[in-house]
Coordinates of C-alpha atoms in Angstrom, one line a residue:
M1 CA -87.1 -54.6 9.6
H2 CA -85.9 -58.0 10.6
Q3 CA -86.3 -59.4 7.1
V4 CA -84.5 -56.4 5.6
L5 CA -81.5 -56.9 7.8
L6 CA -81.4 -60.6 7.0
S7 CA -81.5 -59.8 3.3
V8 CA -78.5 -57.4 3.6
F9 CA -76.5 -60.0 5.4
S10 CA -77.5 -62.7 2.9
C11 CA -76.3 -60.5 0.0
G12 CA -72.8 -60.1 1.3
G13 CA -72.8 -58.0 4.4
W14 CA -72.5 -61.2 6.5
V15 CA -69.3 -62.0 4.6
L16 CA -67.8 -58.8 5.9
V17 CA -69.0 -59.6 9.4
N18 CA -67.5 -63.1 9.2
M19 CA -64.3 -61.7 7.9
I20 CA -64.0 -59.8 11.1
S21 CA -64.1 -63.0 13.0
G22 CA -61.6 -64.6 10.7
A23 CA -59.2 -61.6 11.0
C24 CA -59.4 -61.7 14.9
L25 CA -58.6 -65.4 14.9
Y26 CA -55.8 -64.9 12.4
L27 CA -54.2 -62.2 14.6
L28 CA -54.7 -64.3 17.7
C29 CA -53.1 -67.3 16.0
A30 CA -50.0 -65.6 14.5
P31 CA -48.0 -65.3 17.8
F32 CA -48.4 -69.0 18.5
V33 CA -47.1 -70.5 15.3
P34 CA -44.9 -69.2 12.5
L35 CA -46.9 -68.5 9.3
R36 CA -45.7 -69.2 5.8
E37 CA -44.3 -66.2 3.9
S38 CA -46.5 -66.8 0.9
R39 CA -49.3 -64.3 0.7
V40 CA -51.6 -66.9 -0.9
R41 CA -51.2 -69.2 2.1
K42 CA -51.8 -66.4 4.5
L43 CA -55.0 -65.5 2.7
L44 CA -56.0 -69.1 2.6
L45 CA -55.5 -69.4 6.4
L46 CA -57.6 -66.2 6.9
L47 CA -60.4 -67.6 4.7
T48 CA -60.2 -70.9 6.7
F49 CA -60.7 -69.0 10.0
T50 CA -63.5 -67.0 8.4
G51 CA -65.3 -70.1 7.0
S52 CA -64.9 -72.2 10.2
S53 CA -66.1 -69.4 12.5
A54 CA -69.2 -68.9 10.3
M55 CA -70.1 -72.6 10.3
V56 CA -73.5 -73.6 11.7
I57 CA -73.0 -76.4 14.1
W58 CA -74.9 -77.7 17.0
V59 CA -74.9 -80.5 19.6
G60 CA -75.6 -83.7 17.6
D61 CA -74.3 -82.3 14.3
N62 CA -71.9 -84.6 12.4
N63 CA -70.4 -81.6 10.4
L64 CA -67.7 -81.5 13.0
L65 CA -66.3 -84.8 11.7
F66 CA -65.9 -83.4 8.2
T67 CA -64.6 -80.0 9.2
L68 CA -61.7 -81.2 11.4
P69 CA -59.5 -82.8 8.7
V70 CA -60.0 -79.9 6.3
F71 CA -59.2 -77.3 9.0
L72 CA -56.1 -79.1 10.1
G73 CA -55.0 -79.7 6.6
V74 CA -55.2 -76.1 5.6
F75 CA -53.6 -75.0 8.9
W76 CA -50.7 -77.4 8.3
C77 CA -50.1 -76.1 4.8
C78 CA -50.2 -72.4 5.9
T79 CA -47.9 -72.7 8.9
Q80 CA -44.3 -73.7 9.6
G81 CA -42.0 -74.7 12.4
D82 CA -42.2 -77.6 14.8
R83 CA -44.6 -80.2 13.6
V84 CA -45.9 -81.1 17.0
G85 CA -46.3 -77.4 17.9
R86 CA -48.3 -76.8 14.7
L87 CA -50.6 -79.7 15.3
S88 CA -51.1 -78.6 18.9
V89 CA -52.0 -75.0 18.0
G90 CA -54.3 -76.2 15.2
L91 CA -56.3 -78.5 17.5
I92 CA -56.6 -75.7 20.2
F93 CA -58.0 -73.2 17.7
F94 CA -60.3 -75.7 16.1
C95 CA -61.8 -76.5 19.5
L96 CA -62.0 -72.9 20.4
I97 CA -63.9 -72.0 17.2
M98 CA -66.2 -75.0 17.2
S99 CA -67.1 -74.6 20.9
V100 CA -68.2 -71.0 20.4
C101 CA -70.2 -71.9 17.2
A102 CA -71.8 -74.9 18.9
L103 CA -72.8 -72.9 22.0
L104 CA -74.4 -70.1 19.9
D105 CA -76.2 -72.3 17.3
T106 CA -77.5 -74.8 19.9
Y107 CA -78.7 -72.6 22.7
L108 CA -79.8 -69.4 20.9
I109 CA -81.9 -71.3 18.3
F110 CA -85.0 -70.6 20.4
L111 CA -84.7 -66.8 20.0
R112 CA -86.9 -65.0 17.5
S113 CA -84.0 -63.4 15.5
Y114 CA -81.8 -66.4 15.8
D115 CA -79.9 -66.0 12.4
L116 CA -79.2 -62.4 12.9
I117 CA -78.1 -62.7 16.5
T118 CA -75.8 -65.6 15.9
R119 CA -74.1 -63.8 13.0
L120 CA -73.6 -60.7 15.0
V121 CA -72.5 -62.4 18.2
R122 CA -69.7 -64.5 16.6
P123 CA -67.5 -61.6 15.6
V124 CA -68.2 -59.9 19.0
V125 CA -67.0 -63.0 20.8
F126 CA -63.8 -63.5 18.7
C127 CA -63.0 -59.8 18.8
L128 CA -63.3 -59.8 22.6
L129 CA -61.0 -62.9 22.8
Y130 CA -58.4 -61.1 20.7
L131 CA -58.7 -57.8 22.5
L132 CA -58.4 -59.4 25.9
S133 CA -55.3 -61.3 24.9
R134 CA -53.6 -58.7 22.8
S135 CA -51.5 -57.1 25.6
R136 CA -50.2 -60.6 26.5
L137 CA -49.3 -61.7 23.0
P138 CA -45.6 -61.7 22.0
E139 CA -44.3 -59.8 18.9
R140 CA -42.9 -62.9 17.3
P141 CA -44.1 -66.6 17.4
V142 CA -43.4 -68.4 20.6
H143 CA -40.6 -70.9 20.9
L144 CA -40.9 -74.2 22.9
P145 CA -38.8 -77.3 22.8
R146 CA -40.3 -80.5 21.4
R147 CA -40.9 -82.0 24.9
L148 CA -43.2 -79.2 25.9
W149 CA -45.0 -79.2 22.6
K150 CA -45.7 -82.9 23.2
L151 CA -47.2 -82.0 26.6
I152 CA -49.5 -79.3 25.0
L153 CA -50.5 -81.8 22.2
G154 CA -51.6 -84.3 24.8
L155 CA -53.7 -81.7 26.7
S156 CA -55.2 -80.4 23.4
A157 CA -56.2 -83.9 22.4
M158 CA -58.0 -84.4 25.6
H159 CA -60.3 -81.4 25.2
L160 CA -60.8 -82.3 21.5
C161 CA -62.1 -85.7 22.7
A162 CA -64.5 -83.8 25.0
L163 CA -65.8 -81.7 22.1
V164 CA -66.2 -84.7 19.8
A165 CA -68.0 -86.7 22.5
V166 CA -70.6 -84.1 23.3
V167 CA -71.2 -83.1 19.6
L168 CA -70.9 -86.4 17.6
L169 CA -72.0 -89.1 20.0
T170 CA -75.5 -87.6 20.3
Y171 CA -75.9 -87.5 16.5
Q172 CA -79.5 -89.0 16.5
K173 CA -80.6 -87.2 19.6
Y174 CA -83.9 -86.1 18.1
E175 CA -85.3 -89.6 18.0
S176 CA -85.8 -89.5 21.8
M177 CA -86.8 -86.7 24.0
L178 CA -84.7 -88.2 26.8
I179 CA -81.6 -88.4 24.7
N180 CA -82.3 -84.9 23.4
S181 CA -82.6 -83.5 27.0
L182 CA -79.4 -85.3 28.1
A183 CA -77.4 -84.1 25.1
M184 CA -78.5 -80.5 25.6
N185 CA -77.5 -80.6 29.3
Q186 CA -74.1 -82.3 28.4
G187 CA -73.4 -79.6 25.8
L188 CA -74.2 -76.8 28.2
A189 CA -71.8 -78.3 30.7
V190 CA -69.0 -79.4 28.4
L191 CA -68.8 -76.8 25.6
P192 CA -68.0 -73.8 27.9
F193 CA -65.4 -76.1 29.5
V194 CA -63.8 -76.8 26.1
L195 CA -63.7 -73.1 25.3
L196 CA -62.2 -72.3 28.7
T197 CA -59.6 -75.1 28.3
A198 CA -58.6 -73.8 24.9
L199 CA -58.0 -70.3 26.3
V200 CA -56.1 -71.8 29.3
L201 CA -53.9 -73.9 26.9
L202 CA -53.0 -70.7 24.9
Q203 CA -52.1 -69.0 28.1
A204 CA -50.0 -72.0 29.2
I205 CA -48.1 -71.8 25.9
L206 CA -47.2 -68.2 26.6
T207 CA -46.2 -69.0 30.2
L208 CA -44.0 -71.9 29.1
A209 CA -42.4 -69.7 26.4
D210 CA -41.6 -67.0 29.0
H211 CA -40.1 -69.7 31.2
E212 CA -37.9 -71.0 28.4
E213 CA -36.8 -67.5 27.6
L214 CA -35.8 -66.9 31.2
E215 CA -33.9 -70.2 31.2
R216 CA -32.0 -69.2 28.1
T217 CA -31.3 -65.8 29.5
A218 CA -30.1 -67.3 32.8
Q219 CA -27.8 -69.6 30.9
L220 CA -26.3 -66.7 29.0
A221 CA -25.9 -64.7 32.2
M222 CA -24.1 -67.7 33.8
T223 CA -21.8 -68.0 30.9
R224 CA -21.0 -64.3 30.9
E225 CA -20.4 -64.5 34.7
V226 CA -17.9 -67.3 34.2
Y227 CA -16.2 -65.2 31.5
Y228 CA -16.0 -62.1 33.5
Q229 CA -14.8 -63.9 36.6
G230 CA -11.9 -65.2 34.4
L231 CA -11.1 -61.7 33.4
Q232 CA -11.1 -60.6 37.0
R233 CA -8.7 -63.4 37.9
E234 CA -6.4 -62.3 35.2
Q235 CA -6.5 -58.7 36.3
T236 CA -5.7 -59.8 39.8
Q237 CA -2.7 -61.8 38.6
I238 CA -1.5 -58.8 36.5
R239 CA -1.6 -56.5 39.5
T240 CA 0.2 -59.1 41.6
L241 CA 2.9 -59.6 39.0
R242 CA 3.3 -55.8 38.7
H243 CA 3.6 -55.5 42.4
D244 CA 6.3 -58.2 42.6
L245 CA 8.2 -57.0 39.4
R246 CA 10.8 -55.1 41.5
N247 CA 11.6 -58.2 43.5
H248 CA 11.9 -60.3 40.3
L249 CA 14.3 -57.8 38.7
T250 CA 16.4 -57.8 41.9
V251 CA 16.6 -61.6 41.8
L252 CA 17.5 -61.7 38.1
S253 CA 20.1 -58.9 38.6
G254 CA 21.7 -60.9 41.4
L255 CA 21.9 -64.1 39.4
L256 CA 23.5 -62.4 36.5
E257 CA 26.1 -60.6 38.7
Q258 CA 27.0 -64.0 40.1
G259 CA 27.3 -65.5 36.6
E260 CA 24.3 -67.9 37.1
T261 CA 23.0 -67.4 33.6
R262 CA 21.3 -70.8 33.5
R263 CA 19.4 -70.1 36.7
A264 CA 18.5 -66.6 35.5
T265 CA 17.2 -68.1 32.2
A266 CA 15.1 -70.7 34.2
Y267 CA 13.8 -67.9 36.4
L268 CA 12.8 -65.9 33.3
E269 CA 11.0 -68.9 31.8
E270 CA 9.1 -69.4 35.1
I271 CA 8.0 -65.8 35.1
S272 CA 7.0 -65.9 31.4
G273 CA 4.9 -68.9 32.1
S274 CA 2.7 -66.9 34.5
P275 CA -1.0 -66.8 33.4
A276 CA -0.8 -63.0 33.9
L277 CA 1.6 -62.7 30.9
R278 CA -0.3 -65.1 28.7
G279 CA -3.4 -63.0 29.0
S280 CA -6.9 -63.9 27.9
R281 CA -7.6 -65.1 24.4
R282 CA -10.0 -63.0 22.5
F283 CA -11.7 -64.9 19.7
C284 CA -13.7 -62.1 18.1
E285 CA -15.4 -58.8 18.7
N286 CA -18.7 -60.2 19.8
E287 CA -18.8 -60.4 23.6
T288 CA -21.4 -63.1 23.8
A289 CA -19.4 -65.4 21.5
N290 CA -16.3 -64.6 23.4
A291 CA -17.9 -65.5 26.7
V292 CA -19.2 -68.9 25.4
L293 CA -16.0 -69.8 23.5
S294 CA -13.7 -68.9 26.4
S295 CA -15.8 -71.0 28.8
K296 CA -15.8 -74.0 26.4
A297 CA -12.1 -73.6 25.5
E298 CA -11.2 -73.8 29.1
T299 CA -13.4 -76.9 29.6
A300 CA -11.8 -78.6 26.6
Q301 CA -8.3 -77.7 27.8
G302 CA -9.1 -79.1 31.2
L303 CA -10.1 -82.4 29.6
G304 CA -7.0 -82.7 27.5
L305 CA -8.6 -81.8 24.2
T306 CA -7.2 -79.5 21.4
A307 CA -9.6 -76.7 20.5
D308 CA -8.9 -75.2 17.0
F309 CA -11.0 -72.0 16.8
Q310 CA -11.2 -69.6 13.9
I311 CA -13.9 -67.0 14.7
S312 CA -14.8 -63.8 12.8
L313 CA -17.9 -62.2 14.3
P314 CA -18.7 -58.5 14.5
R315 CA -19.6 -56.8 17.8
D316 CA -23.3 -56.5 16.8
L317 CA -25.3 -59.4 15.3
S318 CA -29.0 -59.5 14.5
I319 CA -29.1 -62.9 16.1
A320 CA -30.4 -62.8 19.7
D321 CA -27.7 -63.3 22.3
T322 CA -29.7 -66.2 23.8
D323 CA -29.9 -67.9 20.5
L324 CA -26.2 -67.3 19.8
C325 CA -25.3 -68.7 23.2
A326 CA -27.5 -71.8 22.6
L327 CA -26.0 -72.5 19.2
L328 CA -22.4 -72.2 20.2
G329 CA -22.8 -73.7 23.6
N330 CA -24.8 -76.8 22.5
A331 CA -22.6 -77.4 19.5
L332 CA -19.4 -77.3 21.6
D333 CA -20.9 -79.3 24.4
N334 CA -21.7 -82.1 22.0
A335 CA -18.3 -81.9 20.3
I336 CA -16.4 -82.0 23.6
E337 CA -18.5 -84.9 24.9
A338 CA -17.8 -86.9 21.7
A339 CA -14.1 -86.0 21.5
Q340 CA -13.5 -87.4 25.0
D341 CA -14.3 -90.9 23.7
A342 CA -12.5 -90.6 20.4
E343 CA -8.8 -91.2 19.6
D344 CA -8.5 -87.8 17.8
K345 CA -8.9 -85.2 20.6
T346 CA -9.2 -82.2 18.2
I347 CA -12.2 -80.0 17.9
R348 CA -12.4 -77.6 15.0
V349 CA -14.7 -74.6 15.1
R350 CA -15.2 -72.2 12.2
C351 CA -17.6 -69.3 12.7
R352 CA -18.1 -66.1 10.7
A353 CA -20.6 -63.5 9.6
D354 CA -20.1 -62.6 6.0
K355 CA -22.3 -61.5 3.1
G356 CA -25.5 -61.5 5.1
L357 CA -25.0 -64.9 6.5
F358 CA -24.0 -66.4 9.9
M359 CA -22.1 -69.6 9.4
L360 CA -21.0 -72.1 12.0
K361 CA -19.1 -75.3 11.4
V362 CA -18.0 -77.7 14.2
E363 CA -16.0 -80.8 13.6
N364 CA -15.0 -83.7 15.8
A365 CA -13.9 -87.3 15.4
L366 CA -16.5 -90.0 15.2
T367 CA -16.7 -92.3 18.3
G368 CA -18.6 -95.1 16.6
K369 CA -21.5 -94.7 19.1
E370 CA -23.5 -92.3 17.1
K371 CA -27.0 -93.3 16.1
P372 CA -28.4 -92.8 12.6
D373 CA -31.1 -90.4 13.9
L374 CA -28.4 -88.5 16.0
S375 CA -30.5 -89.1 19.2
T376 CA -28.8 -89.2 22.6
T377 CA -26.9 -92.4 23.6
K378 CA -27.2 -91.7 27.3
P379 CA -29.4 -94.0 29.3
D380 CA -31.6 -91.2 30.7
K381 CA -33.2 -90.0 27.5
S382 CA -35.7 -87.8 29.5
A383 CA -32.9 -85.5 30.6
H384 CA -30.7 -85.5 27.5
G385 CA -30.8 -85.2 23.8
F386 CA -32.4 -81.7 23.5
G387 CA -29.3 -79.8 22.4
L388 CA -29.5 -80.7 18.7
T389 CA -33.3 -80.4 18.7
G390 CA -33.1 -76.9 20.2
M391 CA -30.5 -75.9 17.6
K392 CA -32.8 -77.1 14.8
E393 CA -35.6 -75.1 16.2
I394 CA -33.5 -72.0 16.4
A395 CA -32.3 -72.5 12.8
A396 CA -35.9 -73.0 11.6
R397 CA -37.2 -70.0 13.5
C398 CA -34.5 -67.8 12.1
G399 CA -35.2 -69.0 8.5
G400 CA -31.9 -70.9 8.3
S401 CA -30.7 -74.5 8.1
L402 CA -28.8 -77.0 10.2
E403 CA -27.1 -80.1 8.9
A404 CA -25.4 -82.7 11.0
G405 CA -23.8 -86.0 10.3
P406 CA -20.6 -88.0 9.5
V407 CA -18.4 -86.7 6.7
D408 CA -15.1 -88.4 5.9
S409 CA -14.8 -90.2 9.2
R410 CA -15.6 -87.1 11.2
F411 CA -18.8 -85.6 12.5
E412 CA -19.7 -82.2 11.2
L413 CA -22.4 -79.8 12.3
V414 CA -23.1 -76.9 9.9
V415 CA -25.5 -74.0 10.7
C416 CA -26.3 -71.2 8.3
L417 CA -28.6 -68.3 9.3
P418 CA -29.5 -65.2 7.3
L419 CA -28.6 -61.9 9.0

């Protein structure tokens, strides 16, 4: 019976079983890194997961050295987004797959039905990993800033080193019983740790992504709060002016009866200059854009800058409010900061949604301090310089583009996103 089952698997049934492992790994990977739209590349990634999860590898096997560059190369070609993030996730999944394969092939080899058991246990393990994680996985790929991806990359490189050390450095272990015994004990201690570390890193990515989303939501809420506080102040001023209107009319009537037309005119100009009569400026129908633009316009005015805004956005946009807030807020923050040091204090903002595209263009005068790579010029680089990087990540995640640089003695930032 055992030989019959093995022959079935050797003829093609084992391919189907391994495809189950590959499919589970594919579904587990998709929420962590954006995949290419090409069906061929998606199929290639699925086959790569299938082949790597079916690989026979054990402690002391040098196949790991040849598998790593192939796996990462295919993973790189089939994914998109932040380069550091793609490399980090690729290393994590490679270590996860290889640790499971090494554990099964090394420590189940003494069983009578070793081939059959290992082929059946692999899809069970990977299916369990996916099913246990499915409720926690987001609907779309996670978004992390570059600084956090660098942290994940450093941690993933550490557990890759542990995997490589326990598998490759004992390559000729069979020449000595002592070395063989030591290698087996090391593998039994390190390989489960590598597997657990990979799972912890995936959980850490999800936790950090949730934290970043909360921060973006808090930023949007703060901007909206400032906007609505301004509206409340204006309503209070209007109520005060309405309450005092009778007194103002009495004063004006008295001045005109006395022939004090100049004083009456001056009094009228004083009343017309009241913030309550100026009212709030509404830039467009979209409330999130209004909140951000009103806040930044007030900041620019307070710094003596001229803000030239032409905005045409509908009430509802397919762009997430947090992304819209980040795009407008970071673009205007950078422009305001640069305009303070420039002779030309004018900031021009053009934004519209038309023909299925969201288009944003922000202009300000060059200060002469800009670096060719557009990195921050502030001394504390650990706390600054993430605005433009974050905007690029949003543009890439939404399938759009971002271009920034000097054009005709002015600095221009242009964002184009499909709606």
